[in-house]
């Protein structure tokens, strides 16, 4: 076996398909996000505007969050020094978990180093708690949920995206005495569409199933206190297990689940992905606590966020650019071709100083390649004007089709 040859073959296949991923080196400028410096291979630096970040509200540069981080680093140092069980359980972790439990109107929460880790570790541990479990999973669930379900090795049934009729059909075929969990997301990050949460909860009640929801792209941004779409729709009490991140709207790092104390105790005790890894640095937990608290109070930032997203969609619609509007803050423009998608992304960066990473397979299905814009309250009117003008010019240049503009 020629190992190098095999590796080259795998990489060349990505190049041939036009989906080889090029990471852009950027250096964020503290206090000026979404401005950043783009560092090219020859060392040249160009100021750019980030339009694809998941620091959705700019909290990664909030002076209060930064100050909380600095203060706790000064008091507690950097690393946690261990797993939660062996010396890595600090007051900062406990405080954050209390805050997160309250955010979701639950009595307990459990921190992980990322939401990926939280999904993977929790879902893969479930079959240990519930022998003969069936997990019903939305077909567009995030990779972390898919991997968790796969590692748990229990029976899984995939329902068509957001299709409650299909979910019902599947539930009807399962022996009523078997334990069942319905796993889905509240807001799907690549299309920006919402799940029919209430109808899924109704089915869960009818068929005696537990509900597991990933609110990663909603926490901090939806609901009166940032508790996500479930809080916004007054459905928190109908969800058994929440998953969320501290790395997107909260601008820090880490993930969690929020659920009943009994459930959290079981995951804490049975999930290898929680047990056998060092806990988050305490200062990052302190920074995240600050961010969660700030966003519980700051309803104005959530309104500004929605307003700018609406404005950007209106402007894109005026140009006839093809995108689906599901009423969320995520604005995906469909290109449908990996090569063109990369070309537009490169031109935006090189010619206009606009950074939007092309999204391709396996993040989205082949043929649905897109540019995913994430407007935030810290994008200015001028930045919107520059982006809209650039997209108009490039769309014409690439001879891509436009939708008919209806009044
Ligand atoms: C739906 C969903 N769940 C979980 C994650 C993982 O979040 P984290 O970045 O905290 O690992 C992501 C990441 O983008 C996601 O889109």
Tab-separated table of C-alpha atoms and ligand atoms in Angstrom:
chain	number	residue	atom	x	y	z
A	1	UNK	CA	0.000	0.000	0.000
A	2	UNK	CA	1.343	3.407	-1.009
A	3	UNK	CA	-0.149	5.554	1.757
A	4	UNK	CA	0.902	8.919	0.260
A	5	UNK	CA	-0.654	7.969	-3.049
A	6	UNK	CA	-3.938	7.094	-1.348
A	7	UNK	CA	-4.001	10.397	0.532
A	8	UNK	CA	-3.293	12.354	-2.667
A	9	UNK	CA	-6.068	10.467	-4.429
A	10	UNK	CA	-8.563	11.444	-1.726
A	11	UNK	CA	-7.477	15.100	-1.827
A	12	UNK	CA	-7.484	15.227	-5.627
A	13	UNK	CA	-11.058	13.967	-5.657
A	14	UNK	CA	-12.061	17.047	-3.637
A	15	UNK	CA	-10.201	19.363	-6.026
A	16	UNK	CA	-11.842	17.705	-9.044
A	17	UNK	CA	-15.304	18.257	-7.558
A	18	UNK	CA	-14.502	21.899	-6.790
A	19	UNK	CA	-15.109	21.389	-3.077
A	20	UNK	CA	-11.575	21.391	-1.702
A	21	UNK	CA	-11.772	23.662	1.329
A	22	UNK	CA	-9.505	26.666	1.581
A	23	UNK	CA	-9.396	28.225	5.036
A	24	UNK	CA	-8.980	31.980	4.942
A	25	UNK	CA	-6.607	33.333	7.590
A	26	UNK	CA	-8.261	36.223	9.318
A	27	UNK	CA	-7.358	38.245	12.352
A	28	UNK	CA	-10.304	39.833	14.117
A	29	UNK	CA	-9.776	43.397	15.306
A	30	UNK	CA	-10.928	43.808	18.895
A	31	UNK	CA	-13.744	46.330	19.166
A	32	UNK	CA	-14.296	46.527	15.429
A	33	UNK	CA	-16.055	43.269	14.544
A	34	UNK	CA	-17.218	42.501	11.827
A	35	UNK	CA	-14.040	44.179	10.572
A	36	UNK	CA	-11.031	41.863	10.445
A	37	UNK	CA	-7.678	41.635	8.698
A	38	UNK	CA	-7.308	39.026	5.979
A	39	UNK	CA	-3.777	37.655	6.033
A	40	UNK	CA	-2.686	36.321	2.647
A	41	UNK	CA	0.007	33.707	2.050
A	42	UNK	CA	2.600	36.375	1.155
A	43	UNK	CA	1.884	38.100	4.480
A	44	UNK	CA	-0.113	41.010	2.975
A	45	UNK	CA	-2.938	42.162	5.218
A	46	UNK	CA	-6.188	43.604	3.896
A	47	UNK	CA	-9.073	44.906	5.971
A	48	UNK	CA	-12.245	42.967	5.227
A	49	UNK	CA	-15.802	42.682	6.532
A	50	UNK	CA	-16.888	39.280	7.829
A	51	UNK	CA	-20.354	38.347	6.529
A	52	UNK	CA	-20.390	34.640	7.408
A	53	UNK	CA	-19.498	34.538	11.092
A	54	UNK	CA	-21.558	32.826	13.772
A	55	UNK	CA	-20.632	35.414	16.393
A	56	UNK	CA	-24.166	36.453	15.524
A	57	UNK	CA	-24.478	39.379	17.910
A	58	UNK	CA	-20.851	40.474	18.153
A	59	UNK	CA	-20.632	39.284	21.775
A	60	UNK	CA	-17.138	37.881	21.151
A	61	UNK	CA	-15.906	41.457	21.520
A	62	UNK	CA	-18.281	42.681	24.207
A	63	UNK	CA	-16.177	44.763	26.646
A	64	UNK	CA	-18.088	43.267	29.621
A	65	UNK	CA	-17.471	39.684	28.458
A	66	UNK	CA	-13.789	40.424	27.831
A	67	UNK	CA	-13.489	42.020	31.251
A	68	UNK	CA	-15.154	38.986	32.921
A	69	UNK	CA	-12.650	36.735	31.133
A	70	UNK	CA	-9.645	38.816	32.152
A	71	UNK	CA	-10.801	39.098	35.754
A	72	UNK	CA	-11.293	35.371	36.136
A	73	UNK	CA	-8.012	34.539	34.409
A	74	UNK	CA	-6.317	36.815	36.929
A	75	UNK	CA	-8.052	35.046	39.784
A	76	UNK	CA	-8.112	31.405	38.590
A	77	UNK	CA	-5.462	31.072	35.854
A	78	UNK	CA	-5.984	29.440	32.479
A	79	UNK	CA	-6.734	25.703	32.326
A	80	UNK	CA	-9.145	23.802	34.569
A	81	UNK	CA	-6.523	21.130	35.272
A	82	UNK	CA	-8.770	18.129	35.010
A	83	UNK	CA	-12.025	16.422	34.212
A	84	UNK	CA	-15.105	17.497	36.123
A	85	UNK	CA	-14.669	14.437	38.350
A	86	UNK	CA	-10.956	14.898	39.038
A	87	UNK	CA	-10.230	18.485	40.129
A	88	UNK	CA	-11.782	20.250	37.117
A	89	UNK	CA	-15.114	21.138	38.746
A	90	UNK	CA	-14.981	24.833	39.653
A	91	UNK	CA	-17.428	27.372	40.987
A	92	UNK	CA	-17.362	29.015	37.538
A	93	UNK	CA	-18.697	25.854	35.891
A	94	UNK	CA	-21.415	25.487	38.504
A	95	UNK	CA	-22.486	29.108	38.160
A	96	UNK	CA	-22.756	28.827	34.376
A	97	UNK	CA	-24.788	25.623	34.598
A	98	UNK	CA	-27.227	27.330	36.957
A	99	UNK	CA	-27.607	30.209	34.513
A	100	UNK	CA	-28.191	27.847	31.569
A	101	UNK	CA	-30.729	25.721	33.410
A	102	UNK	CA	-32.698	28.857	34.220
A	103	UNK	CA	-32.404	30.068	30.616
A	104	UNK	CA	-34.290	26.982	29.452
A	105	UNK	CA	-36.645	26.797	32.425
A	106	UNK	CA	-35.095	23.520	33.540
A	107	UNK	CA	-33.686	22.505	36.917
A	108	UNK	CA	-30.276	21.336	35.707
A	109	UNK	CA	-27.686	21.794	32.980
A	110	UNK	CA	-24.390	20.160	32.074
A	111	UNK	CA	-21.443	21.853	30.381
A	112	UNK	CA	-19.339	20.326	27.612
A	113	UNK	CA	-16.376	21.716	25.704
A	114	UNK	CA	-18.587	22.316	22.638
A	115	UNK	CA	-22.144	21.767	21.480
A	116	UNK	CA	-20.776	19.159	19.064
A	117	UNK	CA	-19.380	17.304	22.041
A	118	UNK	CA	-22.649	17.773	23.989
A	119	UNK	CA	-24.743	16.303	21.148
A	120	UNK	CA	-22.364	13.461	20.432
A	121	UNK	CA	-21.824	12.489	24.062
A	122	UNK	CA	-25.466	12.761	25.119
A	123	UNK	CA	-27.107	11.056	22.160
A	124	UNK	CA	-24.587	8.213	22.141
A	125	UNK	CA	-25.181	7.586	25.870
A	126	UNK	CA	-28.968	7.361	25.595
A	127	UNK	CA	-29.152	3.660	24.659
A	128	UNK	CA	-27.326	2.847	27.912
A	129	UNK	CA	-30.159	4.477	29.841
A	130	UNK	CA	-33.018	3.180	27.719
A	131	UNK	CA	-32.505	-0.392	26.459
A	132	UNK	CA	-34.246	-1.123	23.154
A	133	UNK	CA	-34.365	2.619	22.376
A	134	UNK	CA	-35.442	4.003	18.976
A	135	UNK	CA	-34.214	7.483	18.040
A	136	UNK	CA	-36.276	9.359	15.466
A	137	UNK	CA	-34.036	11.912	13.804
A	138	UNK	CA	-34.770	14.729	11.330
A	139	UNK	CA	-32.917	14.061	8.067
A	140	UNK	CA	-31.208	17.460	8.191
A	141	UNK	CA	-29.898	17.156	11.743
A	142	UNK	CA	-26.376	18.394	12.363
A	143	UNK	CA	-23.396	16.039	11.973
A	144	UNK	CA	-22.869	16.010	15.760
A	145	UNK	CA	-26.338	14.552	16.282
A	146	UNK	CA	-25.900	12.045	13.450
A	147	UNK	CA	-22.559	10.901	14.871
A	148	UNK	CA	-23.950	10.645	18.414
A	149	UNK	CA	-26.873	8.550	17.249
A	150	UNK	CA	-24.562	6.345	15.169
A	151	UNK	CA	-22.149	5.762	18.049
A	152	UNK	CA	-24.983	4.857	20.407
A	153	UNK	CA	-25.725	1.963	18.106
A	154	UNK	CA	-29.457	1.779	18.794
A	155	UNK	CA	-32.182	1.622	16.167
A	156	UNK	CA	-32.718	4.908	14.354
A	157	UNK	CA	-35.486	6.102	12.077
A	158	UNK	CA	-34.923	9.147	9.888
A	159	UNK	CA	-37.938	11.343	9.181
A	160	UNK	CA	-38.117	13.674	6.205
A	161	UNK	CA	-37.095	17.202	7.076
A	162	UNK	CA	-39.764	18.927	9.205
A	163	UNK	CA	-42.335	16.399	7.951
A	164	UNK	CA	-44.646	15.636	10.882
A	165	UNK	CA	-46.812	13.350	8.776
A	166	UNK	CA	-43.804	11.171	8.059
A	167	UNK	CA	-42.766	11.309	11.708
A	168	UNK	CA	-46.247	10.111	12.688
A	169	UNK	CA	-46.085	7.250	10.170
A	170	UNK	CA	-42.775	6.115	11.657
A	171	UNK	CA	-44.040	6.394	15.236
A	172	UNK	CA	-47.071	4.295	14.334
A	173	UNK	CA	-44.838	1.428	13.212
A	174	UNK	CA	-42.888	1.269	16.493
A	175	UNK	CA	-43.989	-1.025	19.301
A	176	UNK	CA	-45.680	1.365	21.819
A	177	UNK	CA	-43.808	-0.218	24.721
A	178	UNK	CA	-40.393	0.725	23.319
A	179	UNK	CA	-38.612	3.885	24.541
A	180	UNK	CA	-38.443	6.592	21.845
A	181	UNK	CA	-36.637	9.916	21.488
A	182	UNK	CA	-37.349	12.494	18.792
A	183	UNK	CA	-34.171	14.459	17.972
A	184	UNK	CA	-34.383	17.674	15.958
A	185	UNK	CA	-33.210	21.287	15.727
A	186	UNK	CA	-35.253	24.409	16.383
A	187	UNK	CA	-33.604	26.440	13.622
A	188	UNK	CA	-31.686	24.760	10.818
A	189	UNK	CA	-28.521	26.689	10.195
A	190	UNK	CA	-27.966	26.148	6.496
A	191	UNK	CA	-31.492	26.968	5.254
A	192	UNK	CA	-32.563	29.185	8.147
A	193	UNK	CA	-35.902	27.390	8.560
A	194	UNK	CA	-37.700	26.566	11.801
A	195	UNK	CA	-38.941	23.168	12.974
A	196	UNK	CA	-42.673	22.624	13.621
A	197	UNK	CA	-41.815	22.329	17.319
A	198	UNK	CA	-45.325	22.325	18.740
A	199	UNK	CA	-46.540	19.614	16.361
A	200	UNK	CA	-43.489	17.475	17.126
A	201	UNK	CA	-44.158	17.890	20.863
A	202	UNK	CA	-47.808	16.892	20.303
A	203	UNK	CA	-46.637	13.700	18.601
A	204	UNK	CA	-44.159	13.053	21.401
A	205	UNK	CA	-47.020	13.301	23.919
A	206	UNK	CA	-49.288	11.084	21.875
A	207	UNK	CA	-46.645	8.370	21.405
A	208	UNK	CA	-44.964	8.776	24.808
A	209	UNK	CA	-41.599	9.817	23.334
A	210	UNK	CA	-38.950	12.150	24.780
A	211	UNK	CA	-37.979	15.316	22.866
A	212	UNK	CA	-34.337	16.340	22.256
A	213	UNK	CA	-33.857	19.735	20.618
A	214	UNK	CA	-30.712	21.459	19.360
A	215	UNK	CA	-31.117	25.243	19.781
A	216	UNK	CA	-27.531	26.044	18.789
A	217	UNK	CA	-28.506	28.629	16.152
A	218	UNK	CA	-31.238	30.195	18.276
A	219	UNK	CA	-29.966	30.630	21.842
A	220	UNK	CA	-29.207	34.227	22.715
A	221	UNK	CA	-31.171	35.430	19.677
A	222	UNK	CA	-34.783	34.284	20.102
A	223	UNK	CA	-37.123	34.418	23.098
A	224	UNK	CA	-37.583	37.179	25.675
A	225	UNK	CA	-34.366	36.202	27.483
A	226	UNK	CA	-32.542	34.512	24.615
A	227	UNK	CA	-33.751	31.038	25.589
A	228	UNK	CA	-34.257	30.179	21.911
A	229	UNK	CA	-37.224	29.431	19.687
A	230	UNK	CA	-38.887	27.300	22.383
A	231	UNK	CA	-38.874	30.235	24.765
A	232	UNK	CA	-40.194	32.517	22.023
A	233	UNK	CA	-43.097	30.114	21.374
A	234	UNK	CA	-43.641	29.340	25.046
A	235	UNK	CA	-42.800	25.675	24.486
A	236	UNK	CA	-39.815	25.201	26.810
A	237	UNK	CA	-41.789	23.050	29.237
A	238	UNK	CA	-42.609	20.604	26.424
A	239	UNK	CA	-38.974	19.826	25.637
A	240	UNK	CA	-37.166	17.180	27.677
A	241	UNK	CA	-33.569	17.898	26.648
A	242	UNK	CA	-32.112	21.122	25.246
A	243	UNK	CA	-28.762	21.376	23.519
A	244	UNK	CA	-27.091	24.766	23.053
A	245	UNK	CA	-23.776	26.444	22.330
A	246	UNK	CA	-21.820	29.229	23.982
A	247	UNK	CA	-19.694	29.731	20.859
A	248	UNK	CA	-22.134	31.476	18.534
A	249	UNK	CA	-24.524	34.188	19.820
A	250	UNK	CA	-22.767	34.145	23.211
A	251	UNK	CA	-19.422	34.709	21.493
A	252	UNK	CA	-17.311	32.434	23.730
A	253	UNK	CA	-16.871	28.622	23.547
A	254	UNK	CA	-18.507	25.525	25.011
A	255	UNK	CA	-21.774	23.644	24.743
A	256	UNK	CA	-24.354	22.218	27.105
A	257	UNK	CA	-27.522	20.302	27.670
A	258	UNK	CA	-30.331	21.483	29.940
A	259	UNK	CA	-32.840	18.959	31.279
A	260	UNK	CA	-34.211	17.465	34.511
A	261	UNK	CA	-31.704	16.892	37.359
A	262	UNK	CA	-32.249	13.142	36.995
A	263	UNK	CA	-31.440	13.177	33.279
A	264	UNK	CA	-28.386	15.398	33.747
A	265	UNK	CA	-27.147	13.174	36.565
A	266	UNK	CA	-27.414	10.127	34.299
A	267	UNK	CA	-25.515	11.765	31.401
A	268	UNK	CA	-22.867	13.061	33.830
A	269	UNK	CA	-22.427	9.486	35.002
A	270	UNK	CA	-22.748	7.504	31.759
A	271	UNK	CA	-21.423	9.604	28.843
A	272	UNK	CA	-17.725	8.915	28.076
A	273	UNK	CA	-17.618	12.151	26.022
A	274	UNK	CA	-18.322	14.048	29.235
A	275	UNK	CA	-16.468	11.897	31.741
A	276	UNK	CA	-13.091	11.444	30.061
A	277	UNK	CA	-12.166	14.945	28.955
A	278	UNK	CA	-10.870	18.033	30.751
A	279	UNK	CA	-13.465	20.640	31.579
A	280	UNK	CA	-13.629	24.085	29.988
A	281	UNK	CA	-11.117	26.626	31.301
A	282	UNK	CA	-12.885	28.279	34.267
A	283	UNK	CA	-12.339	31.786	32.896
A	284	UNK	CA	-14.184	30.867	29.708
A	285	UNK	CA	-17.065	29.610	31.821
A	286	UNK	CA	-17.062	32.963	33.655
A	287	UNK	CA	-17.033	34.859	30.347
A	288	UNK	CA	-19.910	32.732	29.037
A	289	UNK	CA	-21.913	33.348	32.225
A	290	UNK	CA	-21.479	37.075	31.708
A	291	UNK	CA	-22.573	36.813	28.092
A	292	UNK	CA	-25.666	34.734	28.923
A	293	UNK	CA	-26.624	37.230	31.641
A	294	UNK	CA	-26.123	40.223	29.365
A	295	UNK	CA	-28.235	38.694	26.629
A	296	UNK	CA	-30.996	37.755	29.067
A	297	UNK	CA	-31.445	41.497	29.598
A	298	UNK	CA	-30.657	42.883	26.138
A	299	UNK	CA	-33.858	42.622	24.132
A	300	UNK	CA	-32.805	45.617	22.027
A	301	UNK	CA	-29.889	43.698	20.454
A	302	UNK	CA	-32.257	40.886	19.420
A	303	UNK	CA	-34.559	43.410	17.747
A	304	UNK	CA	-31.659	45.075	15.930
A	305	UNK	CA	-30.482	41.659	14.762
A	306	UNK	CA	-33.850	40.796	13.250
A	307	UNK	CA	-34.162	44.266	11.703
A	308	UNK	CA	-30.868	44.064	9.838
A	309	UNK	CA	-31.632	40.532	8.637
A	310	UNK	CA	-34.991	41.744	7.288
A	311	UNK	CA	-33.325	44.680	5.607
A	312	UNK	CA	-30.674	42.547	3.906
A	313	UNK	CA	-33.299	40.096	2.641
A	314	UNK	CA	-35.392	42.955	1.268
A	315	UNK	CA	-32.396	44.335	-0.599
A	316	UNK	CA	-31.423	40.919	-2.015
A	317	UNK	CA	-35.023	40.288	-3.010
A	318	UNK	CA	-35.046	43.630	-4.835
A	319	UNK	CA	-32.163	42.330	-6.966
A	320	UNK	CA	-33.921	39.041	-7.664
A	321	UNK	CA	-31.224	36.974	-5.950
A	322	UNK	CA	-32.485	33.445	-5.182
A	323	UNK	CA	-32.888	32.751	-1.493
A	324	UNK	CA	-35.462	31.191	0.808
A	325	UNK	CA	-36.832	33.456	3.483
A	326	UNK	CA	-38.049	31.502	6.491
A	327	UNK	CA	-38.146	34.538	8.749
A	328	UNK	CA	-34.893	33.829	10.582
A	329	UNK	CA	-31.604	35.743	10.751
A	330	UNK	CA	-29.846	33.376	8.309
A	331	UNK	CA	-29.683	34.480	4.651
A	332	UNK	CA	-28.526	31.699	2.292
A	333	UNK	CA	-28.194	32.645	-1.382
A	334	UNK	CA	-28.393	29.625	-3.639
A	335	UNK	CA	-25.689	29.163	-6.271
A	336	UNK	CA	-26.072	25.410	-6.827
A	337	UNK	CA	-22.576	24.824	-8.183
A	338	UNK	CA	-19.413	24.405	-6.075
A	339	UNK	CA	-17.083	26.004	-8.633
A	340	UNK	CA	-19.221	29.114	-9.164
A	341	UNK	CA	-19.861	29.371	-5.443
A	342	UNK	CA	-16.117	29.419	-4.735
A	343	UNK	CA	-15.535	31.848	-7.587
A	344	UNK	CA	-18.074	34.367	-6.250
A	345	UNK	CA	-16.680	33.984	-2.749
A	346	UNK	CA	-13.119	34.615	-4.033
A	347	UNK	CA	-14.200	37.658	-6.044
A	348	UNK	CA	-16.082	39.097	-3.078
A	349	UNK	CA	-12.983	38.776	-0.933
A	350	UNK	CA	-10.394	39.928	-3.464
A	351	UNK	CA	-12.315	42.715	-5.172
A	352	UNK	CA	-14.666	43.999	-2.482
A	353	UNK	CA	-13.133	43.033	0.883
A	354	UNK	CA	-16.219	40.947	1.730
A	355	UNK	CA	-15.659	37.609	3.405
A	356	UNK	CA	-18.321	34.932	2.910
A	357	UNK	CA	-17.133	31.343	2.836
A	358	UNK	CA	-18.679	29.059	0.164
A	359	UNK	CA	-20.806	26.315	1.713
A	360	UNK	CA	-20.590	22.981	-0.048
A	361	UNK	CA	-20.913	19.219	0.431
A	362	UNK	CA	-20.908	17.577	2.994
A	363	UNK	CA	-22.227	20.577	4.954
A	364	UNK	CA	-25.110	20.830	2.442
A	365	UNK	CA	-26.248	18.335	-0.243
A	366	UNK	CA	-24.477	18.454	-3.613
A	367	UNK	CA	-26.170	20.846	-6.050
A	368	UNK	CA	-27.344	23.139	-3.242
A	369	UNK	CA	-24.050	24.987	-2.745
A	370	UNK	CA	-24.657	28.429	-1.323
A	371	UNK	CA	-23.314	31.624	0.130
A	372	UNK	CA	-24.612	31.926	3.668
A	373	UNK	CA	-24.799	35.492	4.964
A	374	UNK	CA	-25.172	36.177	8.661
A	375	UNK	CA	-26.060	39.824	9.231
A	376	UNK	CA	-25.513	41.044	12.785
A	377	UNK	CA	-26.386	44.137	14.816
A	378	UNK	CA	-22.776	45.283	14.382
A	379	UNK	CA	-22.943	45.423	10.575
A	380	UNK	CA	-23.475	49.046	9.514
A	381	UNK	CA	-25.714	50.497	6.826
A	382	UNK	CA	-22.636	51.265	4.748
A	383	UNK	CA	-21.493	47.619	4.961
A	384	UNK	CA	-24.925	46.484	3.765
A	385	UNK	CA	-24.767	48.906	0.804
A	386	UNK	CA	-21.304	47.661	-0.214
A	387	UNK	CA	-22.397	44.021	0.004
A	388	UNK	CA	-25.621	44.515	-1.974
A	389	UNK	CA	-23.788	46.415	-4.718
A	390	UNK	CA	-21.060	43.736	-4.918
A	391	UNK	CA	-23.573	40.894	-5.159
A	392	UNK	CA	-25.472	42.721	-7.893
A	393	UNK	CA	-22.313	43.200	-9.973
A	394	UNK	CA	-21.026	39.663	-9.471
A	395	UNK	CA	-24.364	38.026	-10.191
A	396	UNK	CA	-24.452	39.812	-13.558
A	397	UNK	CA	-20.789	39.056	-14.231
A	398	UNK	CA	-21.327	35.310	-13.625
A	399	UNK	CA	-24.548	35.375	-15.678
A	400	UNK	CA	-26.487	33.685	-12.902
A	401	UNK	CA	-30.252	33.732	-13.133
A	402	UNK	CA	-32.407	36.051	-11.073
A	403	UNK	CA	-35.904	35.558	-9.761
A	404	UNK	CA	-38.713	37.677	-11.172
A	405	UNK	CA	-39.144	40.641	-8.894
A	406	UNK	CA	-42.737	40.836	-7.698
A	407	UNK	CA	-44.111	44.055	-6.251
B	1	LIG	C1	-26.959	22.561	14.646
B	1	LIG	C2	-25.616	22.551	15.285
B	1	LIG	N1	-25.427	21.854	16.415
B	1	LIG	C3	-24.237	21.812	17.018
B	1	LIG	C4	-23.150	22.492	16.503
B	1	LIG	C5	-21.844	22.448	17.229
B	1	LIG	O1	-21.651	23.660	17.933
B	1	LIG	P1	-20.230	23.988	18.543
B	1	LIG	O2	-19.574	24.926	17.590
B	1	LIG	O3	-20.486	24.602	19.886
B	1	LIG	O4	-19.504	22.696	18.657
B	1	LIG	C6	-23.278	23.234	15.336
B	1	LIG	C7	-22.132	23.967	14.779
B	1	LIG	O5	-22.184	24.725	13.865
B	1	LIG	C8	-24.550	23.257	14.697
B	1	LIG	O6	-24.729	23.927	13.554
